[in-house]
Amino acid sequence: MIAPDRLAAPAVRPFLFLPGIAYRAAVGLRNALYDSGRLSVHRLPCLVISIGNLTVGGTGKSPLTSCIASLLRDSGYRVGVVSRGYRRRAARAPLLVSDGRTLLADAQSAGDEPYLIARDNPAVPVAVGADRVQAARVLIGAASPEVIILDDAFQHRRLARDLDLLLVDGRDPWGNGRMLPRGPLREPLASIARADACILTRSDGRSPSSLVSALERYNPDAALFHCRMEPRAFVRPEGETIGPSALKGFSAYAFSGIARPNRFEDDLRSLGVCLAGWRRFADHHPFRRRDLEQVAGEARRLGADVLVTTEKDLVRIVEAPDGSPPLYALAIRVAFPRSRDLQPWLLDRLAALRPDRGR
């Protein structure tokens, strides 16, 4: 996955014009083949909800997947999650991360995001695999779910879905509006037409004009929801949790391997944490001991009281180096305004779909 912060610089973009045309043509052809039925779609014996986006990285797909899995489980559904498991060990073979009773894999084998989803939802089975059709079949064989949630799957059209939830960054919906590799778009904006609902993440409650225009043009009937990604707590490697205000006034050295590290750093500042420095690694970076020793050394040099990373990064860190400042991870949660909550809409849609599928 290409981090949005690492997309081509303006000076390089003219040289990417032809690759951009080729990419757009390939995406257009693939979508046309699926739309016409020439590429086969696999239908599962359960309801399927896809969560995804039009842009690369950083819209909160996995936290929202975890939130919706919890919501459906609490509402009485047998629910499971299927993910690709980006940059995991043995990435081709399907793997059952959790059977809904026991966590069966570590973060290195499962991938950081599926591992967190499984860990935070112990009653929800989770499977991963590069072939998500196979991964879904593994999950169905192990747990017989009524609903499967596909994480990061708006473009994964081999699996038929009953609902498509499209996530859009409430602060920066489309970046520069160009498709890869000249911009962050995976597909043209016209693909919004496939969405049943758009969910603005990191939203302040207002809809950006560029999103409103795109919905009016391509999908005026799509439901629209707003949510925030809120700091929930700071977590220690051994599992100790402290409140989000506990590090206010502390000097911290921040490091991360995520798609949009600037947002993580802004969240820390909003909590009153003083950033002595920071280091940004590539998305899903596999942290080596040498990386952590360099981070700890830089933190000591700058006089930082603590090291802070993201919860997603923390599960990829096997052991902090000796003599490093205390290590914390910032955990976030998804919050919907009560006046525009996703839950009633989602449960109504699923209730309407279940009779049609013979549930």
Short mmCIF file of C-alpha atoms in Angstrom, two decimals:
data_model
loop_
_atom_site.label_atom_id
_atom_site.label_comp_id
_atom_site.label_asym_id
_atom_site.label_seq_id
_atom_site.Cartn_x
_atom_site.Cartn_y
_atom_site.Cartn_z
CA MET A 1 0.00 0.00 0.00
CA ILE A 2 1.33 3.44 -0.92
CA ALA A 3 1.19 5.94 1.90
CA PRO A 4 -0.56 9.17 0.82
CA ASP A 5 2.31 11.18 2.28
CA ARG A 6 4.69 9.32 -0.05
CA LEU A 7 2.84 9.84 -3.32
CA ALA A 8 4.73 11.39 -6.19
CA ALA A 9 6.01 14.92 -5.69
CA PRO A 10 4.65 17.58 -8.08
CA ALA A 11 7.92 17.72 -10.04
CA VAL A 12 7.70 13.99 -10.78
CA ARG A 13 4.02 13.82 -11.72
CA PRO A 14 4.44 14.82 -15.41
CA PHE A 15 6.58 11.71 -15.91
CA LEU A 16 3.77 9.58 -14.50
CA PHE A 17 1.23 10.76 -17.07
CA LEU A 18 1.43 7.65 -19.27
CA PRO A 19 1.51 5.18 -16.34
CA GLY A 20 -1.51 7.03 -14.97
CA ILE A 21 -3.41 6.58 -18.24
CA ALA A 22 -2.51 2.88 -18.27
CA TYR A 23 -3.67 2.43 -14.67
CA ARG A 24 -6.95 4.24 -15.29
CA ALA A 25 -7.58 2.12 -18.39
CA ALA A 26 -6.88 -1.10 -16.49
CA VAL A 27 -9.23 -0.14 -13.65
CA GLY A 28 -11.93 0.91 -16.12
CA LEU A 29 -11.66 -2.37 -18.04
CA ARG A 30 -11.79 -4.45 -14.87
CA ASN A 31 -14.87 -2.64 -13.59
CA ALA A 32 -16.56 -2.96 -16.97
CA LEU A 33 -15.94 -6.73 -16.99
CA TYR A 34 -17.48 -7.07 -13.54
CA ASP A 35 -20.40 -4.79 -14.40
CA SER A 36 -21.16 -6.83 -17.53
CA GLY A 37 -20.85 -10.17 -15.76
CA ARG A 38 -17.87 -11.34 -17.80
CA LEU A 39 -15.79 -11.65 -14.65
CA SER A 40 -17.40 -14.08 -12.24
CA VAL A 41 -18.53 -13.06 -8.76
CA HIS A 42 -18.65 -15.54 -5.88
CA ARG A 43 -21.77 -15.48 -3.71
CA LEU A 44 -21.40 -16.64 -0.11
CA PRO A 45 -24.16 -18.38 1.90
CA CYS A 46 -24.40 -15.41 4.26
CA LEU A 47 -24.80 -11.65 4.15
CA VAL A 48 -21.69 -9.69 3.16
CA ILE A 49 -20.80 -6.10 4.08
CA SER A 50 -17.83 -4.48 2.37
CA ILE A 51 -15.94 -1.62 3.99
CA GLY A 52 -13.48 0.27 1.80
CA ASN A 53 -12.53 3.53 0.16
CA LEU A 54 -11.56 5.16 -3.12
CA THR A 55 -8.19 6.44 -1.93
CA VAL A 56 -5.06 4.77 -0.61
CA GLY A 57 -4.72 4.41 3.14
CA GLY A 58 -5.63 6.41 6.17
CA THR A 59 -9.45 6.66 6.29
CA GLY A 60 -9.98 4.39 9.30
CA LYS A 61 -11.23 1.23 7.58
CA SER A 62 -9.97 -1.21 10.21
CA PRO A 63 -11.23 0.75 13.26
CA LEU A 64 -14.63 1.03 11.58
CA THR A 65 -14.58 -2.68 10.69
CA SER A 66 -13.90 -3.46 14.35
CA CYS A 67 -16.67 -1.06 15.45
CA ILE A 68 -19.27 -2.57 13.11
CA ALA A 69 -18.27 -6.12 14.04
CA SER A 70 -18.87 -5.25 17.70
CA LEU A 71 -22.14 -3.50 16.88
CA LEU A 72 -23.52 -6.48 14.96
CA ARG A 73 -22.34 -8.98 17.55
CA ASP A 74 -24.05 -6.99 20.30
CA SER A 75 -27.21 -6.87 18.14
CA GLY A 76 -27.40 -10.66 18.05
CA TYR A 77 -25.77 -11.48 14.73
CA ARG A 78 -23.17 -14.20 14.25
CA VAL A 79 -20.58 -12.04 12.52
CA GLY A 80 -17.10 -12.67 11.13
CA VAL A 81 -14.40 -10.57 9.48
CA VAL A 82 -12.32 -11.34 6.41
CA SER A 83 -9.23 -9.28 5.54
CA ARG A 84 -6.30 -9.55 3.19
CA GLY A 85 -3.74 -9.34 6.00
CA TYR A 86 -1.37 -6.89 4.35
CA ARG A 87 2.37 -7.63 4.77
CA ARG A 88 1.86 -10.65 6.98
CA ARG A 89 4.06 -13.74 7.02
CA ALA A 90 3.00 -16.49 4.56
CA ALA A 91 0.74 -13.92 2.92
CA ARG A 92 -0.73 -16.23 0.28
CA ALA A 93 -2.33 -19.02 2.33
CA PRO A 94 -5.65 -18.37 4.10
CA LEU A 95 -5.37 -18.29 7.88
CA LEU A 96 -7.95 -18.41 10.66
CA VAL A 97 -6.81 -15.68 13.05
CA SER A 98 -9.60 -16.31 15.57
CA ASP A 99 -12.44 -18.83 15.75
CA GLY A 100 -14.50 -16.52 17.95
CA ARG A 101 -13.28 -18.26 21.09
CA THR A 102 -9.49 -18.30 20.88
CA LEU A 103 -6.92 -16.03 19.26
CA LEU A 104 -5.04 -18.44 17.00
CA ALA A 105 -2.33 -16.26 15.40
CA ASP A 106 0.05 -13.44 16.29
CA ALA A 107 0.31 -10.06 14.58
CA GLN A 108 3.18 -11.19 12.34
CA SER A 109 1.19 -14.12 10.97
CA ALA A 110 -2.18 -12.35 10.80
CA GLY A 111 -1.17 -8.81 9.87
CA ASP A 112 -1.41 -5.94 12.33
CA GLU A 113 -4.94 -4.76 11.53
CA PRO A 114 -6.68 -8.19 11.44
CA TYR A 115 -4.88 -9.09 14.67
CA LEU A 116 -6.20 -5.96 16.39
CA ILE A 117 -9.74 -6.63 15.12
CA ALA A 118 -9.58 -10.19 16.47
CA ARG A 119 -8.01 -9.15 19.76
CA ASP A 120 -10.53 -6.38 20.40
CA ASN A 121 -13.50 -8.58 19.42
CA PRO A 122 -12.78 -11.94 21.07
CA ALA A 123 -16.22 -13.37 20.16
CA VAL A 124 -15.83 -12.51 16.45
CA PRO A 125 -14.00 -14.99 14.17
CA VAL A 126 -11.46 -13.45 11.79
CA ALA A 127 -9.76 -14.93 8.72
CA VAL A 128 -7.13 -13.51 6.38
CA GLY A 129 -5.80 -14.41 2.97
CA ALA A 130 -4.64 -12.93 -0.31
CA ASP A 131 -7.51 -14.87 -1.90
CA ARG A 132 -10.42 -13.56 0.12
CA VAL A 133 -12.84 -16.05 -1.42
CA GLN A 134 -10.78 -18.86 0.11
CA ALA A 135 -10.38 -16.95 3.37
CA ALA A 136 -14.16 -16.48 3.57
CA ARG A 137 -14.71 -20.20 3.02
CA VAL A 138 -12.26 -20.99 5.83
CA LEU A 139 -14.19 -18.65 8.11
CA ILE A 140 -17.56 -20.13 7.13
CA GLY A 141 -16.26 -23.65 7.76
CA ALA A 142 -15.05 -22.68 11.22
CA ALA A 143 -17.86 -20.46 12.46
CA SER A 144 -20.96 -20.41 10.18
CA PRO A 145 -21.47 -16.63 10.37
CA GLU A 146 -24.71 -14.93 9.39
CA VAL A 147 -22.78 -11.81 8.30
CA ILE A 148 -19.23 -11.43 6.99
CA ILE A 149 -17.54 -8.02 7.00
CA LEU A 150 -14.89 -7.55 4.31
CA ASP A 151 -12.17 -5.16 5.47
CA ASP A 152 -10.71 -2.87 2.75
CA ALA A 153 -12.74 -4.47 -0.04
CA PHE A 154 -14.41 -1.78 -2.14
CA GLN A 155 -12.14 -2.79 -5.04
CA HIS A 156 -12.32 -6.53 -4.26
CA ARG A 157 -15.25 -7.36 -6.51
CA ARG A 158 -14.74 -11.16 -6.74
CA LEU A 159 -16.89 -11.52 -3.63
CA ALA A 160 -20.51 -10.42 -4.00
CA ARG A 161 -21.65 -8.08 -1.28
CA ASP A 162 -25.06 -7.06 0.00
CA LEU A 163 -23.91 -3.66 1.30
CA ASP A 164 -20.99 -1.48 0.26
CA LEU A 165 -19.88 1.10 2.84
CA LEU A 166 -17.54 3.67 1.33
CA LEU A 167 -15.28 5.58 3.70
CA VAL A 168 -14.25 9.12 2.80
CA ASP A 169 -11.79 11.34 4.63
CA GLY A 170 -13.85 14.24 5.95
CA ARG A 171 -10.88 16.61 5.81
CA ASP A 172 -9.34 15.61 2.48
CA PRO A 173 -11.80 13.51 0.42
CA TRP A 174 -9.89 13.00 -2.84
CA GLY A 175 -6.42 14.55 -2.40
CA ASN A 176 -5.41 16.14 -5.70
CA GLY A 177 -8.27 14.34 -7.46
CA ARG A 178 -5.98 12.21 -9.61
CA MET A 179 -5.69 8.44 -9.85
CA LEU A 180 -2.60 6.44 -8.98
CA PRO A 181 0.29 6.96 -9.45
CA ARG A 182 -0.23 10.73 -9.84
CA GLY A 183 -2.66 10.97 -6.93
CA PRO A 184 -4.35 8.94 -4.20
CA LEU A 185 -7.44 7.66 -6.06
CA ARG A 186 -7.68 3.92 -6.62
CA GLU A 187 -10.71 4.37 -8.88
CA PRO A 188 -12.45 7.27 -10.62
CA LEU A 189 -15.04 9.18 -8.62
CA ALA A 190 -17.79 7.62 -10.74
CA SER A 191 -17.26 4.41 -8.75
CA ILE A 192 -19.14 6.09 -5.89
CA ALA A 193 -22.22 4.78 -7.71
CA ARG A 194 -21.56 1.31 -6.21
CA ALA A 195 -21.81 2.54 -2.60
CA ASP A 196 -24.89 2.03 -0.45
CA ALA A 197 -23.60 4.53 2.09
CA CYS A 198 -20.76 7.01 2.44
CA ILE A 199 -19.18 7.45 5.85
CA LEU A 200 -17.13 10.57 6.45
CA THR A 201 -14.34 9.75 8.88
CA ARG A 202 -12.49 12.38 10.91
CA SER A 203 -15.54 14.52 10.26
CA ASP A 204 -16.41 17.81 11.92
CA GLY A 205 -20.07 17.28 11.00
CA ARG A 206 -19.88 19.16 7.73
CA SER A 207 -19.78 17.62 4.25
CA PRO A 208 -16.97 18.90 1.99
CA SER A 209 -18.30 20.48 -1.19
CA SER A 210 -16.24 18.10 -3.34
CA LEU A 211 -18.00 15.11 -1.73
CA VAL A 212 -21.44 16.69 -2.03
CA SER A 213 -20.84 17.37 -5.73
CA ALA A 214 -19.64 13.80 -6.35
CA LEU A 215 -22.65 12.29 -4.57
CA GLU A 216 -25.10 14.53 -6.39
CA ARG A 217 -23.58 13.52 -9.71
CA TYR A 218 -22.96 9.81 -9.22
CA ASN A 219 -25.04 8.53 -6.29
CA PRO A 220 -27.66 10.93 -4.92
CA ASP A 221 -29.49 8.10 -3.09
CA ALA A 222 -26.50 7.00 -0.99
CA ALA A 223 -26.92 7.37 2.77
CA LEU A 224 -24.41 9.75 4.37
CA PHE A 225 -22.97 9.44 7.87
CA HIS A 226 -20.31 11.26 9.85
CA CYS A 227 -17.93 9.82 12.43
CA ARG A 228 -14.87 10.84 14.38
CA MET A 229 -11.69 8.95 15.21
CA GLU A 230 -11.15 9.83 18.87
CA PRO A 231 -8.17 9.07 21.13
CA ARG A 232 -9.40 6.43 23.58
CA ALA A 233 -6.38 5.70 25.80
CA PHE A 234 -2.67 5.14 25.97
CA VAL A 235 -1.64 1.49 26.15
CA ARG A 236 1.59 -0.03 27.46
CA PRO A 237 3.14 -3.12 25.78
CA GLU A 238 2.14 -5.31 28.73
CA GLY A 239 -1.49 -4.18 28.40
CA GLU A 240 -1.74 -1.46 31.08
CA THR A 241 -4.13 1.31 30.00
CA ILE A 242 -4.15 4.94 31.08
CA GLY A 243 -6.49 7.78 30.12
CA PRO A 244 -5.95 9.91 27.00
CA SER A 245 -5.04 12.95 29.13
CA ALA A 246 -2.46 11.06 31.22
CA LEU A 247 0.52 12.19 29.11
CA LYS A 248 -0.50 15.85 28.93
CA GLY A 249 2.61 18.01 29.36
CA PHE A 250 5.00 15.10 28.81
CA SER A 251 7.77 15.38 26.24
CA ALA A 252 7.38 12.53 23.74
CA TYR A 253 9.23 11.10 20.79
CA ALA A 254 6.62 9.83 18.31
CA PHE A 255 7.28 7.13 15.75
CA SER A 256 4.92 5.26 13.45
CA GLY A 257 4.58 3.13 10.35
CA ILE A 258 1.13 4.15 9.12
CA ALA A 259 -0.35 5.73 6.00
CA ARG A 260 -0.92 9.20 7.47
CA PRO A 261 1.52 9.80 10.34
CA ASN A 262 0.75 13.51 10.50
CA ARG A 263 -2.71 12.70 11.87
CA PHE A 264 -1.27 10.56 14.64
CA GLU A 265 1.10 13.39 15.55
CA ASP A 266 -1.75 15.92 15.47
CA ASP A 267 -3.78 13.69 17.80
CA LEU A 268 -0.91 13.69 20.28
CA ARG A 269 -0.66 17.47 20.16
CA SER A 270 -4.43 17.76 20.67
CA LEU A 271 -3.98 15.76 23.90
CA GLY A 272 -1.38 18.21 25.17
CA VAL A 273 1.62 15.96 24.49
CA CYS A 274 4.76 17.94 23.64
CA LEU A 275 6.55 16.37 20.67
CA ALA A 276 10.30 16.50 21.13
CA GLY A 277 10.70 14.79 17.76
CA TRP A 278 9.28 12.14 15.49
CA ARG A 279 10.22 9.51 12.94
CA ARG A 280 8.02 8.20 10.15
CA PHE A 281 8.44 4.70 8.75
CA ALA A 282 6.65 3.19 5.74
CA ASP A 283 3.13 1.89 6.23
CA HIS A 284 3.10 -1.55 7.97
CA HIS A 285 6.85 -1.29 8.58
CA PRO A 286 8.26 -4.46 10.21
CA PHE A 287 10.16 -2.99 13.14
CA ARG A 288 13.65 -4.43 13.69
CA ARG A 289 15.63 -4.10 16.87
CA ARG A 290 17.98 -1.69 15.12
CA ASP A 291 15.03 0.60 14.22
CA LEU A 292 13.94 0.71 17.84
CA GLU A 293 17.46 1.30 19.14
CA GLN A 294 17.78 4.28 16.78
CA VAL A 295 14.39 5.62 17.90
CA ALA A 296 15.29 5.22 21.57
CA GLY A 297 18.69 6.87 21.04
CA GLU A 298 17.15 9.86 19.28
CA ALA A 299 14.51 10.16 22.02
CA ARG A 300 17.18 10.20 24.73
CA ARG A 301 19.22 12.77 22.79
CA LEU A 302 16.18 15.06 22.56
CA GLY A 303 15.29 14.60 26.22
CA ALA A 304 11.94 12.89 25.61
CA ASP A 305 10.16 11.49 28.66
CA VAL A 306 8.33 8.78 26.72
CA LEU A 307 8.16 7.01 23.38
CA VAL A 308 4.72 7.01 21.72
CA THR A 309 3.56 4.99 18.74
CA THR A 310 0.20 3.82 17.38
CA GLU A 311 -1.66 0.76 18.60
CA LYS A 312 -1.29 -0.77 15.14
CA ASP A 313 2.50 -0.31 15.32
CA LEU A 314 2.74 -1.59 18.89
CA VAL A 315 1.62 -5.10 17.93
CA ARG A 316 4.54 -5.29 15.47
CA ILE A 317 7.09 -4.46 18.18
CA VAL A 318 8.37 -7.62 19.80
CA GLU A 319 10.52 -5.96 22.45
CA ALA A 320 11.57 -2.40 23.30
CA PRO A 321 15.36 -1.89 23.59
CA ASP A 322 16.97 -1.75 27.00
CA GLY A 323 17.31 1.71 28.48
CA SER A 324 14.68 3.32 26.26
CA PRO A 325 12.10 5.76 27.66
CA PRO A 326 8.75 4.15 28.59
CA LEU A 327 6.78 3.08 25.52
CA TYR A 328 3.08 3.88 25.02
CA ALA A 329 0.68 3.43 22.12
CA LEU A 330 -2.24 5.70 21.33
CA ALA A 331 -5.48 3.75 20.91
CA ILE A 332 -8.38 5.32 19.01
CA ARG A 333 -12.10 4.61 18.76
CA VAL A 334 -14.88 5.40 16.32
CA ALA A 335 -17.65 7.72 17.49
CA PHE A 336 -20.89 8.54 15.64
CA PRO A 337 -23.09 11.54 16.52
CA ARG A 338 -26.34 10.22 17.97
CA SER A 339 -28.38 12.31 15.57
CA ARG A 340 -26.78 10.58 12.57
CA ASP A 341 -25.84 7.15 13.89
CA LEU A 342 -25.01 4.35 11.47
CA GLN A 343 -26.46 1.61 13.68
CA PRO A 344 -30.23 2.03 13.04
CA TRP A 345 -29.72 2.31 9.28
CA LEU A 346 -27.44 -0.72 9.15
CA LEU A 347 -29.70 -2.93 11.27
CA ASP A 348 -32.75 -1.93 9.20
CA ARG A 349 -30.94 -2.81 5.98
CA LEU A 350 -29.79 -6.18 7.29
CA ALA A 351 -33.28 -6.99 8.58
CA ALA A 352 -34.67 -6.26 5.11
CA LEU A 353 -32.00 -8.40 3.43
CA ARG A 354 -32.23 -11.50 5.58
CA PRO A 355 -35.59 -12.77 4.24
CA ASP A 356 -34.34 -12.32 0.64
CA ARG A 357 -31.40 -14.58 1.44
CA GLY A 358 -33.47 -17.25 3.16
CA ARG A 359 -32.12 -16.52 6.63
#
